[in-house]
mmCIF file of C-alpha atoms in Angstrom:
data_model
loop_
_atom_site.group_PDB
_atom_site.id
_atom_site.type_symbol
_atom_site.label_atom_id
_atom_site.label_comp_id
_atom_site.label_asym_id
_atom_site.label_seq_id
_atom_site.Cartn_x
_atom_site.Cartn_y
_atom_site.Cartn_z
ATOM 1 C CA UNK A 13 7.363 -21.436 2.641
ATOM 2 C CA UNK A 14 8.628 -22.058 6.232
ATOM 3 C CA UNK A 15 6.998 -20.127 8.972
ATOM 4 C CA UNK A 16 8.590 -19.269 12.052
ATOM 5 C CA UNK A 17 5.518 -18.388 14.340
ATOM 6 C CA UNK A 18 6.067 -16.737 17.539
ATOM 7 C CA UNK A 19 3.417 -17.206 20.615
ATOM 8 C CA UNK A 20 0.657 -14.181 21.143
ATOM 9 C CA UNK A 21 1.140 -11.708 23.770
ATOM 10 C CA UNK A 22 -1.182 -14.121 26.484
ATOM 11 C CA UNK A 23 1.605 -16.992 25.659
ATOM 12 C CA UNK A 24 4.525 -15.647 25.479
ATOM 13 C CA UNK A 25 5.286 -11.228 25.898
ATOM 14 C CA UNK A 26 7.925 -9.613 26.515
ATOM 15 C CA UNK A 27 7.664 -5.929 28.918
ATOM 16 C CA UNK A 28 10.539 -4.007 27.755
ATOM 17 C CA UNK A 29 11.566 -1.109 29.119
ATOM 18 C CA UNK A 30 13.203 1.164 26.377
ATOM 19 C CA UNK A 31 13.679 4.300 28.622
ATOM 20 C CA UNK A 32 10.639 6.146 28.908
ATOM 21 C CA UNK A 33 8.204 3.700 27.627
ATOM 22 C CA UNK A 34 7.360 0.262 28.647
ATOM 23 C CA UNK A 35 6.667 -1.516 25.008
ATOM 24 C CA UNK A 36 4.822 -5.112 25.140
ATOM 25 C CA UNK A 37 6.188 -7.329 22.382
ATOM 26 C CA UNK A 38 6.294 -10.968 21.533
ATOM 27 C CA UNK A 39 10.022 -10.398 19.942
ATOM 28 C CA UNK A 40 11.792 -13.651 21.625
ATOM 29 C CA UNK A 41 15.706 -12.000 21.427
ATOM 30 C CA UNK A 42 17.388 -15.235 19.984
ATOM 31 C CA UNK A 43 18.276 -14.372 16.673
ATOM 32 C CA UNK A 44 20.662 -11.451 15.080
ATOM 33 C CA UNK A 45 17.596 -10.758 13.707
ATOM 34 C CA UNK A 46 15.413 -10.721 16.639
ATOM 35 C CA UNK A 47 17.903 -7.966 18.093
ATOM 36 C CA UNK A 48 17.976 -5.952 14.825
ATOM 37 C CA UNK A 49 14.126 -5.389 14.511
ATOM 38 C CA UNK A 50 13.658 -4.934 18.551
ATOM 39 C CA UNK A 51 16.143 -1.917 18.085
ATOM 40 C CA UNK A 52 14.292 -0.433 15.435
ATOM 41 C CA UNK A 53 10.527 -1.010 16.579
ATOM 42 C CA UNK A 54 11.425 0.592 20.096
ATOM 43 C CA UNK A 55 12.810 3.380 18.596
ATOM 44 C CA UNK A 56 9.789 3.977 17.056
ATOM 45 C CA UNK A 57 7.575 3.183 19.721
ATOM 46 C CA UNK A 58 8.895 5.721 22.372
ATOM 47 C CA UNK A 59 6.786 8.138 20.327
ATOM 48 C CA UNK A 60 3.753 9.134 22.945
ATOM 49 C CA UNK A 61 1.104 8.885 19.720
ATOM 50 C CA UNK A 62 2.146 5.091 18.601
ATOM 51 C CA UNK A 63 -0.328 2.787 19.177
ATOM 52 C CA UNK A 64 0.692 -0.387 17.784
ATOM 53 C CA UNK A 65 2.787 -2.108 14.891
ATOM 54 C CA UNK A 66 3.195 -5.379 13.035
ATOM 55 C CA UNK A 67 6.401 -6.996 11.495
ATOM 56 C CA UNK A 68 6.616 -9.279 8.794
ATOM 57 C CA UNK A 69 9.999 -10.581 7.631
ATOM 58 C CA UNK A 70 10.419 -12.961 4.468
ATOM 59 C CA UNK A 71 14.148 -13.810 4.189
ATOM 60 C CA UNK A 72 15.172 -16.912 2.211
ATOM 61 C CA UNK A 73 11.728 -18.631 2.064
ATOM 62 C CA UNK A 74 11.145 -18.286 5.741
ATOM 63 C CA UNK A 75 9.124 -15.911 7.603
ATOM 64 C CA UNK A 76 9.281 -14.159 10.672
ATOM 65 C CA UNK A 77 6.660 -12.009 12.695
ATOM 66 C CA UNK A 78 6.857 -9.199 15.420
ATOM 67 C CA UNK A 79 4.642 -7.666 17.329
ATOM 68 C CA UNK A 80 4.438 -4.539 19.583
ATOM 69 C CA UNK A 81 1.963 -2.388 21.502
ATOM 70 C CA UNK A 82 -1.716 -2.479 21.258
ATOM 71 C CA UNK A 83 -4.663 -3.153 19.104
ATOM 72 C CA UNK A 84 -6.389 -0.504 20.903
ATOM 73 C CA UNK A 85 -5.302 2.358 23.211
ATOM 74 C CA UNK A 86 -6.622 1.100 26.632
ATOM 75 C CA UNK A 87 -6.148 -2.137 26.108
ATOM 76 C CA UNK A 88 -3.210 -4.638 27.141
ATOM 77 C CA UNK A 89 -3.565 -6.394 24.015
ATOM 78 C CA UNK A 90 -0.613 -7.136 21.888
ATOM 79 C CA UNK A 91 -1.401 -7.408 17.586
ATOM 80 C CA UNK A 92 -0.802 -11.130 16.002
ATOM 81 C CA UNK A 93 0.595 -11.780 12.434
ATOM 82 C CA UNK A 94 -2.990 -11.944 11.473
ATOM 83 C CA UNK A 95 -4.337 -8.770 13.016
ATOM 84 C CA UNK A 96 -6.584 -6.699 10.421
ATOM 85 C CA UNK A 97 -5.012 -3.164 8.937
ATOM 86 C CA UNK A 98 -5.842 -1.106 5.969
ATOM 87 C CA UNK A 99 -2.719 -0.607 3.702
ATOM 88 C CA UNK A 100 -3.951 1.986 1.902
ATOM 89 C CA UNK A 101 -1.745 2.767 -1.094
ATOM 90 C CA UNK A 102 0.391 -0.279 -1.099
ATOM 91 C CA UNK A 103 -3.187 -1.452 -2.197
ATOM 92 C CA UNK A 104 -1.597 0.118 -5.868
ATOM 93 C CA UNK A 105 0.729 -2.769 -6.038
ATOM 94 C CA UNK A 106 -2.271 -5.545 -6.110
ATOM 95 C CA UNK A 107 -3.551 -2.928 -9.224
ATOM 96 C CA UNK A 108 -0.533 -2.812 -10.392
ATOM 97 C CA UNK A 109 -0.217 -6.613 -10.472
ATOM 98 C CA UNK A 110 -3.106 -7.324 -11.968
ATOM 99 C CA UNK A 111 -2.546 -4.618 -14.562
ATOM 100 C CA UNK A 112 0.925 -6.770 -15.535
ATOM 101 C CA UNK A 113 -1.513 -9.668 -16.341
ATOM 102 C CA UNK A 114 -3.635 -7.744 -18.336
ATOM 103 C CA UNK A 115 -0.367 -6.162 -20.229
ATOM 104 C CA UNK A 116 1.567 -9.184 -20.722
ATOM 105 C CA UNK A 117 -1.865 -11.636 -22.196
ATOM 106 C CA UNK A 118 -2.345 -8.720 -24.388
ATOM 107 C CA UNK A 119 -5.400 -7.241 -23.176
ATOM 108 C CA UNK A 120 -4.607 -3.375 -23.259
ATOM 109 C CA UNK A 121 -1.278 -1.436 -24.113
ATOM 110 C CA UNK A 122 0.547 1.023 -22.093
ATOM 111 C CA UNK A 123 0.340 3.866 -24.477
ATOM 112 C CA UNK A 124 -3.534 3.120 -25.428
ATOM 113 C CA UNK A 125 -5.544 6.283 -24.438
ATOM 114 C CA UNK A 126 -8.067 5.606 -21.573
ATOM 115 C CA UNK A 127 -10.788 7.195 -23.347
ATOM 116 C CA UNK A 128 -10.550 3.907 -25.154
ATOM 117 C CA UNK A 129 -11.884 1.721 -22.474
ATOM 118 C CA UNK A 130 -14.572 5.043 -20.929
ATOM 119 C CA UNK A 131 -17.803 5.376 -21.523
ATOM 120 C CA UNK A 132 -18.716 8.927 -23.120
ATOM 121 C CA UNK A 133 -16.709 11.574 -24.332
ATOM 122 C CA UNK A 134 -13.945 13.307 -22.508
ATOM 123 C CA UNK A 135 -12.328 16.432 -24.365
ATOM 124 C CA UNK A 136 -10.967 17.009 -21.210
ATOM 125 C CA UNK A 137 -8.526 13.913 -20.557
ATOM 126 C CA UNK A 138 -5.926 15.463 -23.231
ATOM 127 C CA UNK A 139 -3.091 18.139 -23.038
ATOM 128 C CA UNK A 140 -2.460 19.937 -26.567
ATOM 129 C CA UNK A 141 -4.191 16.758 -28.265
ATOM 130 C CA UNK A 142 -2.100 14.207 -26.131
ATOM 131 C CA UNK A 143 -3.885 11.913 -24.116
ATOM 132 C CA UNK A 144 -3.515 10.249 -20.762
ATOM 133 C CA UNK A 145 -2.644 6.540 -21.618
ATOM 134 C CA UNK A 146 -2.437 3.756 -19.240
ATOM 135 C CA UNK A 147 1.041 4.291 -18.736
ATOM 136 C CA UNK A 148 0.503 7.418 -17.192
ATOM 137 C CA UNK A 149 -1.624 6.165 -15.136
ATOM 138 C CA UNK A 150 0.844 4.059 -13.615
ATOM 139 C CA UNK A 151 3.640 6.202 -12.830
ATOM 140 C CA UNK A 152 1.290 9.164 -11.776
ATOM 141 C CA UNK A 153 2.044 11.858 -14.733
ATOM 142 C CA UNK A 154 -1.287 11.723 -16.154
ATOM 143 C CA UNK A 155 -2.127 15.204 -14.258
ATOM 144 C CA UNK A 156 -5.136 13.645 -12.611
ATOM 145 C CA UNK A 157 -6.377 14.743 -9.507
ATOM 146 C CA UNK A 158 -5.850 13.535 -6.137
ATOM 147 C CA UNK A 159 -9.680 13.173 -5.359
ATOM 148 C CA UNK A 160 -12.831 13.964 -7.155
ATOM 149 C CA UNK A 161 -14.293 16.158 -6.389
ATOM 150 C CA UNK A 162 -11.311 18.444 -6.057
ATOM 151 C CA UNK A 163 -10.765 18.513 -1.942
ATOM 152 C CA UNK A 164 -8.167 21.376 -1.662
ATOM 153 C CA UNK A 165 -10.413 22.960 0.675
ATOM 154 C CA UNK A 166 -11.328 20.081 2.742
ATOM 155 C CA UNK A 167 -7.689 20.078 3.531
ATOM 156 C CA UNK A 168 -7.228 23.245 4.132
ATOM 157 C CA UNK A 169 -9.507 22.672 7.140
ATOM 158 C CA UNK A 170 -8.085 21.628 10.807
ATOM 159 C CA UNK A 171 -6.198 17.962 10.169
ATOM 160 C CA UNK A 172 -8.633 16.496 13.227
ATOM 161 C CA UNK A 173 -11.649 17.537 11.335
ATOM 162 C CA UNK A 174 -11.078 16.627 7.851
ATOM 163 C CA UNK A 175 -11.341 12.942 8.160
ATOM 164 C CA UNK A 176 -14.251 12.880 9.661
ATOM 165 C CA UNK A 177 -15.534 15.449 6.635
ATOM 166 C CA UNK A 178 -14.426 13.259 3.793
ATOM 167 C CA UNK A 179 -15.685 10.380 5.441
ATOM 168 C CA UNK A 180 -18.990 11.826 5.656
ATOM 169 C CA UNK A 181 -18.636 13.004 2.092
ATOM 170 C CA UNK A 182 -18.167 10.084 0.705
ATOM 171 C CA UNK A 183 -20.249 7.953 2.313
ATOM 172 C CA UNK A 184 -22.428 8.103 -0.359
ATOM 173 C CA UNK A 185 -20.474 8.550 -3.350
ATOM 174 C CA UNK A 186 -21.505 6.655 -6.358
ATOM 175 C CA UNK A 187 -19.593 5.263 -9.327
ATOM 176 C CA UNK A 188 -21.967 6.767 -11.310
ATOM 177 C CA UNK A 189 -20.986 10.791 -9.583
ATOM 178 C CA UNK A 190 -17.095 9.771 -10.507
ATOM 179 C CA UNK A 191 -17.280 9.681 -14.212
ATOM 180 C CA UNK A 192 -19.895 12.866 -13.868
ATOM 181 C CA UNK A 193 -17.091 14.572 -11.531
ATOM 182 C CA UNK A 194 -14.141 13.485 -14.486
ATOM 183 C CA UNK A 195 -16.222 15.725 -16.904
ATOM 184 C CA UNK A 196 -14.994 18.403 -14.873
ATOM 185 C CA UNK A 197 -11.271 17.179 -14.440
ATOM 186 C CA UNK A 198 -8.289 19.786 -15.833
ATOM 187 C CA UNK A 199 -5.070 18.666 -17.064
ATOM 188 C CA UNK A 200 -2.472 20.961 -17.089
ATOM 189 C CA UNK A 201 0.550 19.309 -18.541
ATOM 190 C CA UNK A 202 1.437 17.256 -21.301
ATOM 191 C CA UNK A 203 0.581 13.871 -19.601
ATOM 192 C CA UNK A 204 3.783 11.876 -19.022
ATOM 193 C CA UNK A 205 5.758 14.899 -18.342
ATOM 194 C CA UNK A 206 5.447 15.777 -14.882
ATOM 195 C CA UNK A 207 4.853 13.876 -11.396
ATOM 196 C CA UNK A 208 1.065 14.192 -10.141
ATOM 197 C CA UNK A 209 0.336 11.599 -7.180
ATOM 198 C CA UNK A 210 -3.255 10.703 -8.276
ATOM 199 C CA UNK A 211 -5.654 8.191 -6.280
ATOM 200 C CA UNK A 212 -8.175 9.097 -9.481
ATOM 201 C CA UNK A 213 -5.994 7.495 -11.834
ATOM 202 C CA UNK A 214 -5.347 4.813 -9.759
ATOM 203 C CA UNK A 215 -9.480 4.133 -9.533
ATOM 204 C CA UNK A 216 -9.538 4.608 -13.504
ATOM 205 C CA UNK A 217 -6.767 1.474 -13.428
ATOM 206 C CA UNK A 218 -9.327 -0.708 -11.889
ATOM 207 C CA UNK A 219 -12.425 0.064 -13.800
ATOM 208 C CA UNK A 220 -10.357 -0.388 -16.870
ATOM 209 C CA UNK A 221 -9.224 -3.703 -15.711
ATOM 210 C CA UNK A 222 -13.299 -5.069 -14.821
ATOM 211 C CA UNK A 223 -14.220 -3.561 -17.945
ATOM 212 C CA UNK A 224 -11.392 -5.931 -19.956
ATOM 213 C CA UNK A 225 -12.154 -8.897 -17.623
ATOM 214 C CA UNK A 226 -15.396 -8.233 -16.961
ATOM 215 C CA UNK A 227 -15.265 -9.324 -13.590
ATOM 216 C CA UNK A 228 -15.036 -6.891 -10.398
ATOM 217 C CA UNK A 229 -12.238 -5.833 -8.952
ATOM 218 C CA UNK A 230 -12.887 -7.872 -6.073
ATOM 219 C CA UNK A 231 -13.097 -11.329 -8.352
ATOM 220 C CA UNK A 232 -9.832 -9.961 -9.691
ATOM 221 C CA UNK A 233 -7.705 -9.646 -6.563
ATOM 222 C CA UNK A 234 -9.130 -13.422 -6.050
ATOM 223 C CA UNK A 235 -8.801 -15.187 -8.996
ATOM 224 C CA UNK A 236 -5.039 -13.287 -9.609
ATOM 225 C CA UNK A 237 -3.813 -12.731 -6.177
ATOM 226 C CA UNK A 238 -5.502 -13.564 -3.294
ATOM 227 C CA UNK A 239 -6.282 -17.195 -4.066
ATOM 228 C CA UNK A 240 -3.272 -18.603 -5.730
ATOM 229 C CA UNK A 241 -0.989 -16.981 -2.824
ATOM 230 C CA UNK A 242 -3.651 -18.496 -0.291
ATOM 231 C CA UNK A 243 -3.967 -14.551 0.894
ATOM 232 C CA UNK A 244 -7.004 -16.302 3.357
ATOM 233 C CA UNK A 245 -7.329 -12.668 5.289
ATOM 234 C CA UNK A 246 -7.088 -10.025 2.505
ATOM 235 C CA UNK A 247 -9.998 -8.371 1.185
ATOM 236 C CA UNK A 248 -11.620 -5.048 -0.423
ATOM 237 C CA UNK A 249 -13.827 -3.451 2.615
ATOM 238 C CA UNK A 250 -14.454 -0.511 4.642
ATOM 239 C CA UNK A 251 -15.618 -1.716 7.846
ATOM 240 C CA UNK A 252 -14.277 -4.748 8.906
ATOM 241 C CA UNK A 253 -15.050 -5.330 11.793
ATOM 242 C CA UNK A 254 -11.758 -7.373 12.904
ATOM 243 C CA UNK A 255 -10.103 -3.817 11.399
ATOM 244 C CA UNK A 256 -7.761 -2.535 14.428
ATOM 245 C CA UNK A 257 -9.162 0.284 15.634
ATOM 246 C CA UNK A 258 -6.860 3.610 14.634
ATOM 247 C CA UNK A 259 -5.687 6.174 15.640
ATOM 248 C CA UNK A 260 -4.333 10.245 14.953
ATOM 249 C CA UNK A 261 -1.159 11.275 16.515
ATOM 250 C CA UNK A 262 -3.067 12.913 19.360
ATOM 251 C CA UNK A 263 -5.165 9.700 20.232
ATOM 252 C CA UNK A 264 -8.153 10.581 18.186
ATOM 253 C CA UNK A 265 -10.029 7.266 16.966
ATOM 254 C CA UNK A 266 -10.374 7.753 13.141
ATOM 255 C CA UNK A 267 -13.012 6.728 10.571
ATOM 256 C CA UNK A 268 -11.908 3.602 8.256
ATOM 257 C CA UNK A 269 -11.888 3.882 5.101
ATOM 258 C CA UNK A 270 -14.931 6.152 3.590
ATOM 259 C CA UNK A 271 -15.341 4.326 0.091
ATOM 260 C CA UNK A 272 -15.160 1.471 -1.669
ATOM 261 C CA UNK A 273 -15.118 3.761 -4.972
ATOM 262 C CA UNK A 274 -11.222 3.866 -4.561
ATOM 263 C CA UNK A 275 -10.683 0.463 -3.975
ATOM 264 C CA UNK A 276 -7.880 -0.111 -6.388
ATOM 265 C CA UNK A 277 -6.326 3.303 -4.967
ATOM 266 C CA UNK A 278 -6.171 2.481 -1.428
ATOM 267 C CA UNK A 279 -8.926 -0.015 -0.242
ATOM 268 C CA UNK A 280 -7.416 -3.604 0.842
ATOM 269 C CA UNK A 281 -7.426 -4.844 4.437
ATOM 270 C CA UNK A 282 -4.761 -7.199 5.302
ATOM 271 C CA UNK A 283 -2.141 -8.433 8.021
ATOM 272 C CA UNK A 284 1.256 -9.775 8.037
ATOM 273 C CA UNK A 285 0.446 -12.581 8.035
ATOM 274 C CA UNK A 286 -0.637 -12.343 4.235
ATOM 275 C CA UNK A 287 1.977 -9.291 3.532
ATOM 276 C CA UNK A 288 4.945 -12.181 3.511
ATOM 277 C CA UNK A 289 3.110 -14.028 0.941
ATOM 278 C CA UNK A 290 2.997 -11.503 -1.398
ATOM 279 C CA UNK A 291 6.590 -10.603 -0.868
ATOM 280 C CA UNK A 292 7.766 -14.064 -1.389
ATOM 281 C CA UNK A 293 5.844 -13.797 -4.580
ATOM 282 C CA UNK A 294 7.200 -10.573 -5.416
ATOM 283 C CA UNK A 295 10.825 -11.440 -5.089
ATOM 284 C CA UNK A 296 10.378 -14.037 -7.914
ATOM 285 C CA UNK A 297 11.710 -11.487 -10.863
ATOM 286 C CA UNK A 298 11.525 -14.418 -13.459
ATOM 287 C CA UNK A 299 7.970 -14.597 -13.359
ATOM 288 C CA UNK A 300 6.722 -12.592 -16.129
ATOM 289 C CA UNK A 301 4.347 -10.640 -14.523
ATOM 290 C CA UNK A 302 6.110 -9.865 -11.694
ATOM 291 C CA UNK A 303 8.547 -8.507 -13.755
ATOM 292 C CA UNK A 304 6.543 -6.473 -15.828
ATOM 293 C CA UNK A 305 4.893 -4.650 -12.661
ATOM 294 C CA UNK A 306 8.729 -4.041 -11.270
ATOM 295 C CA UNK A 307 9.733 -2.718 -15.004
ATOM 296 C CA UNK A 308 9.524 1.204 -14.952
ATOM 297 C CA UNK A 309 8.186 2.826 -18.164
ATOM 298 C CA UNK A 310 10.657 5.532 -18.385
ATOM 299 C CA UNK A 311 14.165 4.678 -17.125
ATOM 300 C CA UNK A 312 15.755 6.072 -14.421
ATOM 301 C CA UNK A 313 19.550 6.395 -12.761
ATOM 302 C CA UNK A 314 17.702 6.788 -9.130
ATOM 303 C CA UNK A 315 14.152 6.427 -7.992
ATOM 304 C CA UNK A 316 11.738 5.227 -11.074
ATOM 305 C CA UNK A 317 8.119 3.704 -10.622
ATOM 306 C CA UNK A 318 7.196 0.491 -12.250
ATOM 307 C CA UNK A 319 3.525 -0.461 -12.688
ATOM 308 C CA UNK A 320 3.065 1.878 -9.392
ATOM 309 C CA UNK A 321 5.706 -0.058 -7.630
ATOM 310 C CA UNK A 322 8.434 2.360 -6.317
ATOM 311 C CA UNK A 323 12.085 1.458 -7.512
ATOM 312 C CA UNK A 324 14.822 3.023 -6.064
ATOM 313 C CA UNK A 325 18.547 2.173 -6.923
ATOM 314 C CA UNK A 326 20.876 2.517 -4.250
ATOM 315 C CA UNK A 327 24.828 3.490 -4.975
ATOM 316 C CA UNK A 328 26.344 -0.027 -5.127
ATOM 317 C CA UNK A 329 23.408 -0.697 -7.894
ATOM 318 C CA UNK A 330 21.216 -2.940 -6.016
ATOM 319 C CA UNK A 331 17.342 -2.291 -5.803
ATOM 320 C CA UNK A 332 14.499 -2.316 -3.463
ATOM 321 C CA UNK A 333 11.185 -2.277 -4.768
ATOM 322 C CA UNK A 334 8.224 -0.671 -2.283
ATOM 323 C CA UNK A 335 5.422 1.408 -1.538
ATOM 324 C CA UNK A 336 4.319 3.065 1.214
ATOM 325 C CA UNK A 337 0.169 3.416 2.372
ATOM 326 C CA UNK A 338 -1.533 5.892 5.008
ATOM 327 C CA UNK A 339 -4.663 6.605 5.738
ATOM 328 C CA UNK A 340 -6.167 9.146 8.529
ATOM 329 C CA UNK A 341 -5.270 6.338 10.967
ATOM 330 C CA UNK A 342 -3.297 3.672 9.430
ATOM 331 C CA UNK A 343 0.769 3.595 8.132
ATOM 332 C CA UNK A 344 2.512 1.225 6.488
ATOM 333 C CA UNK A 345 5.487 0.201 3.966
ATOM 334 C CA UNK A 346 5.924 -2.710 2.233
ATOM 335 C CA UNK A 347 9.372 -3.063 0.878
ATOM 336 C CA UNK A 348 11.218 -5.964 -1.221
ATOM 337 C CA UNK A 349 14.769 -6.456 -1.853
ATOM 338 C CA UNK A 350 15.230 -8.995 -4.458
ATOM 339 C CA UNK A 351 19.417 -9.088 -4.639
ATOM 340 C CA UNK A 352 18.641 -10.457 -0.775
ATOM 341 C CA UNK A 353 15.703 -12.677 -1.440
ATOM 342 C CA UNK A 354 13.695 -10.357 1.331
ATOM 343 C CA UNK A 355 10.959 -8.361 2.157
ATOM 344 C CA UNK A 356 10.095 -6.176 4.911
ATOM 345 C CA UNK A 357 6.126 -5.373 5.813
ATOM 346 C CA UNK A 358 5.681 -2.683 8.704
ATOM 347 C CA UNK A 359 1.866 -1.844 10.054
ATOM 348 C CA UNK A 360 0.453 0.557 12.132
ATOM 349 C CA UNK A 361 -2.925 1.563 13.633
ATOM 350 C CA UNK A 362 -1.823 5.148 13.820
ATOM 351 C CA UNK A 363 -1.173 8.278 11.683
ATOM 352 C CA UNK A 364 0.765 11.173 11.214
ATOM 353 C CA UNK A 365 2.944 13.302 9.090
ATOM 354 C CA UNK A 366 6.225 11.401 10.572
ATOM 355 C CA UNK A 367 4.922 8.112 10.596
ATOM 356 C CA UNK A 368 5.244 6.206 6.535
ATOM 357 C CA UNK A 369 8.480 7.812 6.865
ATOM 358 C CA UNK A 370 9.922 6.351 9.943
ATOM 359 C CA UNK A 371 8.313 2.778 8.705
ATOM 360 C CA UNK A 372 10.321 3.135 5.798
ATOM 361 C CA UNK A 373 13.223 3.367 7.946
ATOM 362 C CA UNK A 374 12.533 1.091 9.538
ATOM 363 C CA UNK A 375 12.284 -1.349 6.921
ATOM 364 C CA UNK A 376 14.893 0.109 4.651
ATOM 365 C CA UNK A 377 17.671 -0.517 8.019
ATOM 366 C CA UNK A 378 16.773 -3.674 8.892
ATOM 367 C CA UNK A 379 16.883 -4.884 5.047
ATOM 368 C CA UNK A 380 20.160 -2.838 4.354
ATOM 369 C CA UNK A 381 21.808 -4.355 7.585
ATOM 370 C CA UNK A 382 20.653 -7.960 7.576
ATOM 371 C CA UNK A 383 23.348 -10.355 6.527
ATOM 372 C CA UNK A 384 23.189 -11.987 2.757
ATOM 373 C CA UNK A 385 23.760 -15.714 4.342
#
């Protein structure tokens, strides 16, 4: 893979001013390219509440980085290719992955019911006698819960506040209080029915995947992912301490990540850097497992999720394959589109209800608009 690398901010940055806001960048202008993601990223950055984002571009094999902002609100300090964010639920992709290795060598079965692999019994993981099975758990219709304990009222509470409350909640949370806390899970549905966005299932993915290996998640992501791609900066952790800091729309510095319990739900740290990597590797479709974790289990004419990878069809019938991840103060979207050999990554060290959304615009324009040569 050929790496275009562009100079930090002390090097080589770039003061543009974009009407109201003066946004530092290390974008060089030269390129069609160059132009295309400085017109997006500024657009986003006028917002008064962004903080600072990271591009990475992989487009025919090569790879491109951009940088705007600041690591820290305060600070003149531009982000690098290989500044620390979490990614939150794009995190379900590396699951996801390493679920397609376990499904295509034959270790577990998409319709095998996860009781299979839990310790103890579980009446309660069943709709009129049908089970959740693994499947379900991919495409988030096995009527799990978002969080256990059930957190309804947490959120109900003032959005500055209720970071701070789960982080404090789960501080402490064990393994151990998860599987006690399932015991008390309701399903509602038929599983495979309905959409239910579940960070529980998710976690349930993992542990079924150490149990089958018998190796941690952790030695998973390494021995599968993080090693063979030479992914040198990505890793399962809560504290980091290269992690940017982050932020809430109003400037609020917010906790990191509160748990390593849902690590396979939304616990990886990583950059841009490493993002392009796992693009590249993602836009091979005739490797097997990458194909199997783009595959959806039920078909779809429009949006359809593979092994937790979002697929949406577009009207002339070509794809893009992404997720999107946010925490309390981290966004992000990581988006593929194979029929162009390219992939899109877009961080942030700040949160709010507009933010994944405008990333995936981001993202979604400059691959729609880039030129197939």
């Amino acid at each position: 893979m050929k790496i275009k690398t562009l100079l930090p901010l002390f090097f080589a940055s770039f003061l543009l001013n974009a009407q109201t806001k003066n946004t530092a960048t290390d974008n060089r202008l030269v390129t069609e390219l160059d132009k295309m993601v400085q017109k997006e990223a500024l657009a986003y950055m006028q917002s008064p509440a962004r903080v600072g984002i990271s591009i990475g571009i992989i487009k025919d094999g090569k790879s491109y980085f951009y940088n705007y902002g600041t690591t820290e609100i305060g600070k003149s300090e531009l982000p690098t290719s290989q500044s620390l964010y979490e990614i939150a639920s794009i995190t379900k992709t590396f699951t996801g992955t390493l679920l397609a290795h376990a499904l295509v060598d034959g270790k577990i079965k998409m319709d095998d019911d996860i009781r299979k692999y839990l310790i103890g019994n579980y009446p309660n993981l069943e709709f009129e006698k049908h089970p959740i099975t693994i499947g379900n758990l991919t495409n988030h219709s096995s009527g799990l819960p978002q969080f256990l304990p059930d957190q309804s009222e947490t959120f109900k509470k003032p959005m500055d506040s209720v970071a701070m409350a789960l982080a404090d909640f789960y501080k402490n949370y064990s393994k151990k209080k998860f599987y006690e806390d399932l015991h008390q899970a309701k399903i509602d549905f038929v599983p495979g029915t309905q959409y239910k966005y579940s960070n529980v299932g998710t976690q349930i993915t993992g542990d079924i995947l150490e149990k089958v290996y018998h190796k941690s998640y952790g030695e998973l992501l390494s021995e599968y992912i993080t090693k063979p791609l030479k992914m040198n900066h990505t890793i399962v952790g809560t504290n980091s301490a290269q992690l940017l800091a982050c932020y809430n729309e109003k400037g609020k510095v917010m906790p990191r990540n509160f748990t390593s319990i849902f690590a396979p739900a939304g616990g990886i740290v990583t950059n841009t850097e490493d993002l392009v990597k796992y693009m590249q590797y993602h836009l091979n479709e005739s490797d097997k497992y990458v194909k199997a974790s783009h595959t959806p289990l039920v078909k779809s004419e429009g949006d359809a999720i593979g092994l937790y990878w979002r697929v949406h069809t577009y009207e002339d019938g070509t794809q893009t394959v992404y997720h999107t991840g946010g925490t309390f103060g981290f966004s992000s979207v990581l988006q593929i589109y194979p029929s162009k050999n390219m992939g899109v990554v877009v961080l942030s060290n700040e949160s709010d209800g507009e933010s994944q959304g405008k990333l995936q615009d981001i993202a979604d324009s400059i691959l729609r608009n880039s030129s197939k040569k």
